[in-house]
mmCIF file of C-alpha atoms in Angstrom:
data_model
loop_
_atom_site.group_PDB
_atom_site.id
_atom_site.type_symbol
_atom_site.label_atom_id
_atom_site.label_comp_id
_atom_site.label_asym_id
_atom_site.label_seq_id
_atom_site.Cartn_x
_atom_site.Cartn_y
_atom_site.Cartn_z
ATOM 1 C CA MET A 39 125.331 124.577 92.675
ATOM 2 C CA ASP A 40 125.981 128.522 93.037
ATOM 3 C CA LYS A 41 129.153 130.101 92.926
ATOM 4 C CA ARG A 42 130.692 130.142 96.208
ATOM 5 C CA LEU A 43 130.875 134.241 97.456
ATOM 6 C CA VAL A 44 135.327 134.467 98.892
ATOM 7 C CA VAL A 45 135.888 137.370 100.903
ATOM 8 C CA VAL A 46 139.905 138.409 100.895
ATOM 9 C CA THR A 47 140.745 141.520 103.187
ATOM 10 C CA GLY A 48 143.536 143.496 102.442
ATOM 11 C CA GLY A 49 143.195 141.587 98.615
ATOM 12 C CA THR A 50 144.463 144.442 96.744
ATOM 13 C CA ARG A 51 148.163 143.887 95.767
ATOM 14 C CA GLY A 52 150.974 141.594 96.754
ATOM 15 C CA VAL A 53 149.829 138.280 98.585
ATOM 16 C CA GLY A 54 146.135 139.399 98.861
ATOM 17 C CA ALA A 55 145.981 139.983 95.278
ATOM 18 C CA GLY A 56 147.386 136.554 94.839
ATOM 19 C CA ILE A 57 144.851 134.891 96.793
ATOM 20 C CA ALA A 58 142.028 136.737 95.128
ATOM 21 C CA ARG A 59 143.153 135.469 91.574
ATOM 22 C CA ALA A 60 143.486 131.619 92.971
ATOM 23 C CA PHE A 61 140.016 131.626 93.956
ATOM 24 C CA VAL A 62 138.743 133.388 90.779
ATOM 25 C CA GLU A 63 140.646 131.021 88.640
ATOM 26 C CA ALA A 64 138.898 127.915 90.726
ATOM 27 C CA GLY A 65 135.746 129.784 89.528
ATOM 28 C CA ASP A 66 134.629 131.898 93.130
ATOM 29 C CA ASP A 67 133.014 135.145 93.286
ATOM 30 C CA VAL A 68 135.677 137.396 95.242
ATOM 31 C CA VAL A 69 135.110 140.547 97.151
ATOM 32 C CA VAL A 70 138.027 142.084 98.642
ATOM 33 C CA CYS A 71 138.167 144.892 101.368
ATOM 34 C CA ALA A 72 140.759 147.351 101.693
ATOM 35 C CA ARG A 73 141.045 151.084 102.424
ATOM 36 C CA ARG A 74 142.605 152.099 99.493
ATOM 37 C CA PRO A 75 141.845 150.602 95.924
ATOM 38 C CA PRO A 76 143.894 148.518 94.027
ATOM 39 C CA GLU A 77 146.354 150.198 91.478
ATOM 40 C CA VAL A 78 146.029 146.924 89.442
ATOM 41 C CA PRO A 79 142.499 145.581 89.934
ATOM 42 C CA VAL A 80 142.516 141.466 89.164
ATOM 43 C CA ASP A 81 139.978 140.495 86.256
ATOM 44 C CA GLY A 82 136.499 139.182 88.238
ATOM 45 C CA VAL A 83 136.944 140.829 91.775
ATOM 46 C CA GLU A 84 134.830 143.171 93.042
ATOM 47 C CA PHE A 85 136.331 146.210 95.672
ATOM 48 C CA VAL A 86 134.581 147.510 98.426
ATOM 49 C CA PRO A 87 136.109 150.327 100.871
ATOM 50 C CA LEU A 88 136.883 149.245 104.322
ATOM 51 C CA ASP A 89 138.899 150.091 107.670
ATOM 52 C CA LEU A 90 139.358 146.672 108.744
ATOM 53 C CA ARG A 91 139.756 148.706 112.345
ATOM 54 C CA ASP A 92 136.401 150.060 112.800
ATOM 55 C CA PRO A 93 134.213 147.032 114.079
ATOM 56 C CA PRO A 94 130.716 149.078 113.089
ATOM 57 C CA ALA A 95 132.094 149.808 109.657
ATOM 58 C CA VAL A 96 132.783 145.588 109.568
ATOM 59 C CA ARG A 97 129.618 144.580 110.738
ATOM 60 C CA VAL A 98 127.644 146.542 107.806
ATOM 61 C CA PHE A 99 129.925 145.574 105.504
ATOM 62 C CA PHE A 100 129.255 141.375 106.240
ATOM 63 C CA ASP A 101 125.792 142.680 107.163
ATOM 64 C CA GLY A 102 125.356 143.988 103.342
ATOM 65 C CA LEU A 103 126.574 140.654 101.842
ATOM 66 C CA PRO A 104 124.119 138.505 100.029
ATOM 67 C CA ARG A 105 126.505 135.273 101.205
ATOM 68 C CA VAL A 106 129.837 134.442 102.804
ATOM 69 C CA ASP A 107 131.000 130.679 101.902
ATOM 70 C CA VAL A 108 134.744 131.511 102.721
ATOM 71 C CA LEU A 109 136.667 134.474 104.652
ATOM 72 C CA VAL A 110 140.487 135.014 104.030
ATOM 73 C CA ASN A 111 141.857 137.039 106.568
ATOM 74 C CA ASN A 112 144.903 138.571 104.684
ATOM 75 C CA ALA A 113 144.950 141.970 105.806
ATOM 76 C CA GLY A 114 148.518 143.283 107.700
ATOM 77 C CA GLY A 115 152.040 143.654 108.019
ATOM 78 C CA ALA A 116 154.093 145.984 109.218
ATOM 79 C CA PRO A 117 157.287 148.138 108.748
ATOM 80 C CA HIS A 118 160.637 147.223 110.045
ATOM 81 C CA ARG A 119 160.912 148.998 113.705
ATOM 82 C CA LEU A 120 162.320 148.146 116.625
ATOM 83 C CA LEU A 121 160.900 148.155 119.992
ATOM 84 C CA ALA A 122 163.073 150.588 122.025
ATOM 85 C CA GLU A 123 162.615 153.178 118.682
ATOM 86 C CA THR A 124 158.901 153.888 119.307
ATOM 87 C CA ASP A 125 156.161 153.911 121.589
ATOM 88 C CA ALA A 126 153.845 150.980 122.738
ATOM 89 C CA GLU A 127 150.867 152.936 121.063
ATOM 90 C CA ARG A 128 152.355 152.474 117.634
ATOM 91 C CA HIS A 129 153.271 148.951 118.210
ATOM 92 C CA ALA A 130 149.515 148.186 119.844
ATOM 93 C CA ARG A 131 148.084 149.618 116.225
ATOM 94 C CA VAL A 132 150.298 146.642 114.256
ATOM 95 C CA ILE A 133 148.602 144.080 116.500
ATOM 96 C CA GLU A 134 145.422 145.606 116.066
ATOM 97 C CA LEU A 135 145.815 144.993 112.410
ATOM 98 C CA ASN A 136 147.359 141.789 112.481
ATOM 99 C CA LEU A 137 145.060 140.033 115.412
ATOM 100 C CA THR A 138 142.247 142.252 116.647
ATOM 101 C CA ALA A 139 141.367 142.740 113.017
ATOM 102 C CA PRO A 140 140.855 139.268 111.766
ATOM 103 C CA LEU A 141 138.886 138.318 115.033
ATOM 104 C CA THR A 142 136.626 141.577 114.311
ATOM 105 C CA ALA A 143 135.917 140.156 110.953
ATOM 106 C CA SER A 144 135.509 136.235 111.621
ATOM 107 C CA LEU A 145 132.736 137.432 114.458
ATOM 108 C CA ALA A 146 130.684 140.032 112.031
ATOM 109 C CA ALA A 147 131.077 137.030 109.270
ATOM 110 C CA TYR A 148 130.105 134.278 111.300
ATOM 111 C CA GLU A 149 126.295 133.779 110.897
ATOM 112 C CA GLN A 150 126.826 133.734 107.214
ATOM 113 C CA LEU A 151 129.733 131.137 107.509
ATOM 114 C CA ARG A 152 127.528 129.163 109.999
ATOM 115 C CA ARG A 153 124.809 129.029 107.482
ATOM 116 C CA ALA A 154 127.103 128.040 104.238
ATOM 117 C CA ARG A 155 128.861 125.330 106.591
ATOM 118 C CA GLY A 156 132.027 127.535 105.187
ATOM 119 C CA SER A 157 135.610 128.223 106.038
ATOM 120 C CA VAL A 158 137.871 130.561 107.436
ATOM 121 C CA VAL A 159 141.381 131.285 106.439
ATOM 122 C CA MET A 160 144.078 132.977 108.586
ATOM 123 C CA ILE A 161 146.818 134.484 106.853
ATOM 124 C CA GLY A 162 149.999 133.682 109.305
ATOM 125 C CA SER A 163 153.500 134.159 109.244
ATOM 126 C CA VAL A 164 156.969 132.369 110.162
ATOM 127 C CA SER A 165 157.392 135.419 112.119
ATOM 128 C CA GLY A 166 155.050 133.579 114.624
ATOM 129 C CA THR A 167 156.966 130.650 115.126
ATOM 130 C CA ARG A 168 160.498 131.980 115.559
ATOM 131 C CA PRO A 169 161.843 135.313 116.865
ATOM 132 C CA SER A 170 161.140 138.575 115.012
ATOM 133 C CA PRO A 171 163.454 141.383 115.573
ATOM 134 C CA GLY A 172 162.435 144.525 114.144
ATOM 135 C CA THR A 173 158.858 143.617 113.652
ATOM 136 C CA ALA A 174 158.143 142.205 117.317
ATOM 137 C CA ALA A 175 154.747 142.923 117.638
ATOM 138 C CA TYR A 176 154.054 141.678 114.049
ATOM 139 C CA GLY A 177 155.496 138.350 115.335
ATOM 140 C CA ALA A 178 154.008 138.180 118.466
ATOM 141 C CA ALA A 179 150.219 139.068 116.660
ATOM 142 C CA LYS A 180 150.979 136.298 114.034
ATOM 143 C CA ALA A 181 151.542 133.575 116.914
ATOM 144 C CA GLY A 182 148.365 135.081 118.637
ATOM 145 C CA LEU A 183 146.445 134.589 115.345
ATOM 146 C CA GLU A 184 147.114 131.012 115.272
ATOM 147 C CA ASN A 185 146.259 130.409 118.547
ATOM 148 C CA LEU A 186 143.114 132.284 118.016
ATOM 149 C CA ALA A 187 142.379 129.992 115.073
ATOM 150 C CA ARG A 188 142.779 126.547 117.051
ATOM 151 C CA SER A 189 140.599 127.806 119.813
ATOM 152 C CA MET A 190 138.146 129.290 116.989
ATOM 153 C CA ALA A 191 138.093 126.310 115.028
ATOM 154 C CA VAL A 192 137.215 124.126 118.200
ATOM 155 C CA GLU A 193 134.435 126.474 119.376
ATOM 156 C CA TRP A 194 132.785 126.452 115.899
ATOM 157 C CA ALA A 195 133.296 123.013 114.990
ATOM 158 C CA PRO A 196 131.459 120.801 113.198
ATOM 159 C CA ASP A 197 129.792 124.420 111.270
ATOM 160 C CA VAL A 198 132.590 126.434 110.071
ATOM 161 C CA ARG A 199 136.321 125.060 109.409
ATOM 162 C CA VAL A 200 139.084 127.573 110.643
ATOM 163 C CA ASN A 201 142.589 127.004 109.521
ATOM 164 C CA THR A 202 145.933 129.252 108.812
ATOM 165 C CA LEU A 203 148.515 129.223 106.420
ATOM 166 C CA VAL A 204 152.161 130.097 108.084
ATOM 167 C CA VAL A 205 153.175 132.108 105.264
ATOM 168 C CA GLY A 206 157.087 132.404 104.851
ATOM 169 C CA MET A 207 159.044 134.667 102.295
ATOM 170 C CA VAL A 208 157.109 136.010 99.374
ATOM 171 C CA ARG A 209 158.119 138.171 96.409
ATOM 172 C CA THR A 210 155.906 141.296 96.212
ATOM 173 C CA GLU A 211 155.814 144.641 94.803
ATOM 174 C CA LEU A 212 157.093 145.689 98.460
ATOM 175 C CA SER A 213 160.283 142.751 98.157
ATOM 176 C CA HIS A 214 162.625 145.200 98.306
ATOM 177 C CA LEU A 215 161.622 147.471 101.432
ATOM 178 C CA HIS A 216 162.595 143.806 103.541
ATOM 179 C CA TYR A 217 164.976 141.807 101.240
ATOM 180 C CA GLY A 218 166.876 145.262 99.316
ATOM 181 C CA ASP A 219 167.957 145.004 95.697
ATOM 182 C CA GLU A 220 167.678 142.326 93.212
ATOM 183 C CA ASP A 221 171.081 140.738 94.536
ATOM 184 C CA GLY A 222 169.741 141.400 98.049
ATOM 185 C CA ILE A 223 166.475 139.396 96.964
ATOM 186 C CA ALA A 224 168.437 136.760 95.291
ATOM 187 C CA ALA A 225 170.799 135.991 98.175
ATOM 188 C CA VAL A 226 167.830 135.851 100.937
ATOM 189 C CA SER A 227 166.365 133.633 98.162
ATOM 190 C CA ARG A 228 169.323 131.537 98.499
ATOM 191 C CA THR A 229 168.663 130.626 102.070
ATOM 192 C CA VAL A 230 165.143 128.904 101.446
ATOM 193 C CA PRO A 231 165.334 125.196 100.681
ATOM 194 C CA MET A 232 162.984 125.361 97.672
ATOM 195 C CA GLY A 233 165.722 127.935 96.108
ATOM 196 C CA ARG A 234 163.574 130.631 95.548
ATOM 197 C CA LEU A 235 160.783 133.147 97.515
ATOM 198 C CA ALA A 236 157.100 132.304 97.297
ATOM 199 C CA GLU A 237 155.337 133.794 94.720
ATOM 200 C CA PRO A 238 151.596 134.829 95.821
ATOM 201 C CA LEU A 239 149.832 132.619 93.780
ATOM 202 C CA ASP A 240 151.582 130.285 95.961
ATOM 203 C CA VAL A 241 149.819 131.256 99.141
ATOM 204 C CA GLY A 242 146.370 131.675 97.098
ATOM 205 C CA ARG A 243 146.828 128.315 95.937
ATOM 206 C CA ALA A 244 147.344 127.067 99.173
ATOM 207 C CA ALA A 245 144.399 129.250 100.424
ATOM 208 C CA VAL A 246 141.824 127.590 97.700
ATOM 209 C CA PHE A 247 142.857 123.800 98.943
ATOM 210 C CA LEU A 248 142.145 124.779 102.979
ATOM 211 C CA ALA A 249 138.716 126.247 101.658
ATOM 212 C CA SER A 250 138.050 123.108 99.397
ATOM 213 C CA ASP A 251 136.245 120.285 99.896
ATOM 214 C CA ALA A 252 139.412 118.286 99.662
ATOM 215 C CA ALA A 253 140.219 119.099 103.152
ATOM 216 C CA ALA A 254 136.545 118.847 104.458
ATOM 217 C CA TYR A 255 138.198 116.514 107.839
ATOM 218 C CA ILE A 256 141.059 119.546 108.231
ATOM 219 C CA THR A 257 140.641 122.211 110.845
ATOM 220 C CA GLY A 258 142.576 123.646 113.339
ATOM 221 C CA ALA A 259 145.592 123.429 111.441
ATOM 222 C CA GLY A 260 148.403 125.507 110.594
ATOM 223 C CA LEU A 261 149.903 124.562 106.957
ATOM 224 C CA LEU A 262 153.182 125.775 106.231
ATOM 225 C CA VAL A 263 153.629 127.543 103.281
ATOM 226 C CA HIS A 264 157.686 128.508 103.626
ATOM 227 C CA GLY A 265 159.329 126.845 100.846
ATOM 228 C CA GLY A 266 160.839 124.654 103.742
ATOM 229 C CA GLY A 267 161.850 126.842 106.145
ATOM 230 C CA GLU A 268 165.742 127.969 107.024
ATOM 231 C CA ARG A 269 168.730 126.415 107.410
ATOM 232 C CA PRO A 270 169.743 126.426 110.895
ATOM 233 C CA ALA A 271 172.350 129.237 111.395
ATOM 234 C CA PHE A 272 174.388 126.500 113.631
ATOM 235 C CA LEU A 273 175.072 124.288 110.881
ATOM 236 C CA ASP A 274 177.092 126.874 109.006
ATOM 237 C CA ALA A 275 178.746 128.223 111.816
ATOM 238 C CA ALA A 276 179.930 124.878 113.488
ATOM 239 C CA THR A 277 183.714 123.463 112.411
ATOM 240 C CA ALA A 278 182.733 119.749 112.493
ATOM 241 C CA ASN A 279 181.183 118.069 109.850
ATOM 242 C CA LYS A 280 182.720 119.857 107.030
ATOM 243 C CA GLU A 281 183.910 118.529 104.113
ATOM 244 C CA LYS A 282 187.558 119.652 103.494
#
């Protein structure tokens, strides 16, 4: 059989690079696209420069590919920014990158995915399932992304499967921006039931599963990749049921 062609948006570093590496390990041909090239290229991965917020350029990119078997909508992110500290236009750009861009890419790839009976994997976030102070626009976009995936799964079935990875905290080269120094990262890790942050390859291998034949009957689903989630704060605040 021919190798699958997998497209990973924003696959040049962090979670995206981990996803690209996992598909390479699975034996796939992988193309990553982002505005800037990777500082540390992943072996076996082809890079194509692309601004995912430019719909005509996105359509040209996908039209130029020989086929698309898997699309992983990974590109996204947001700086820490309280709502009232900036204007609506900046928040709108966060939503554009994290919600509109995955829709743009999915539509541009649809015909190739349909012919291949392929799969879309959205990279969501626990920020879309709970309050997200400091990244409210990001959380809102990720909540919308999971809903978009569920609707897309119904509209595109049975030809294209669409699922979401709901990702928790991941240790990347930018972790210090969110969690602080090594002591801060260690302290945050202790709040996770699994006792550590995810590694990018953890997310990548979950994406490989959702795109595989092992998940052939899974569509419209959200797979939690968060190490068990967050311990409810009230358990530590309550004075009842404490060991003496």
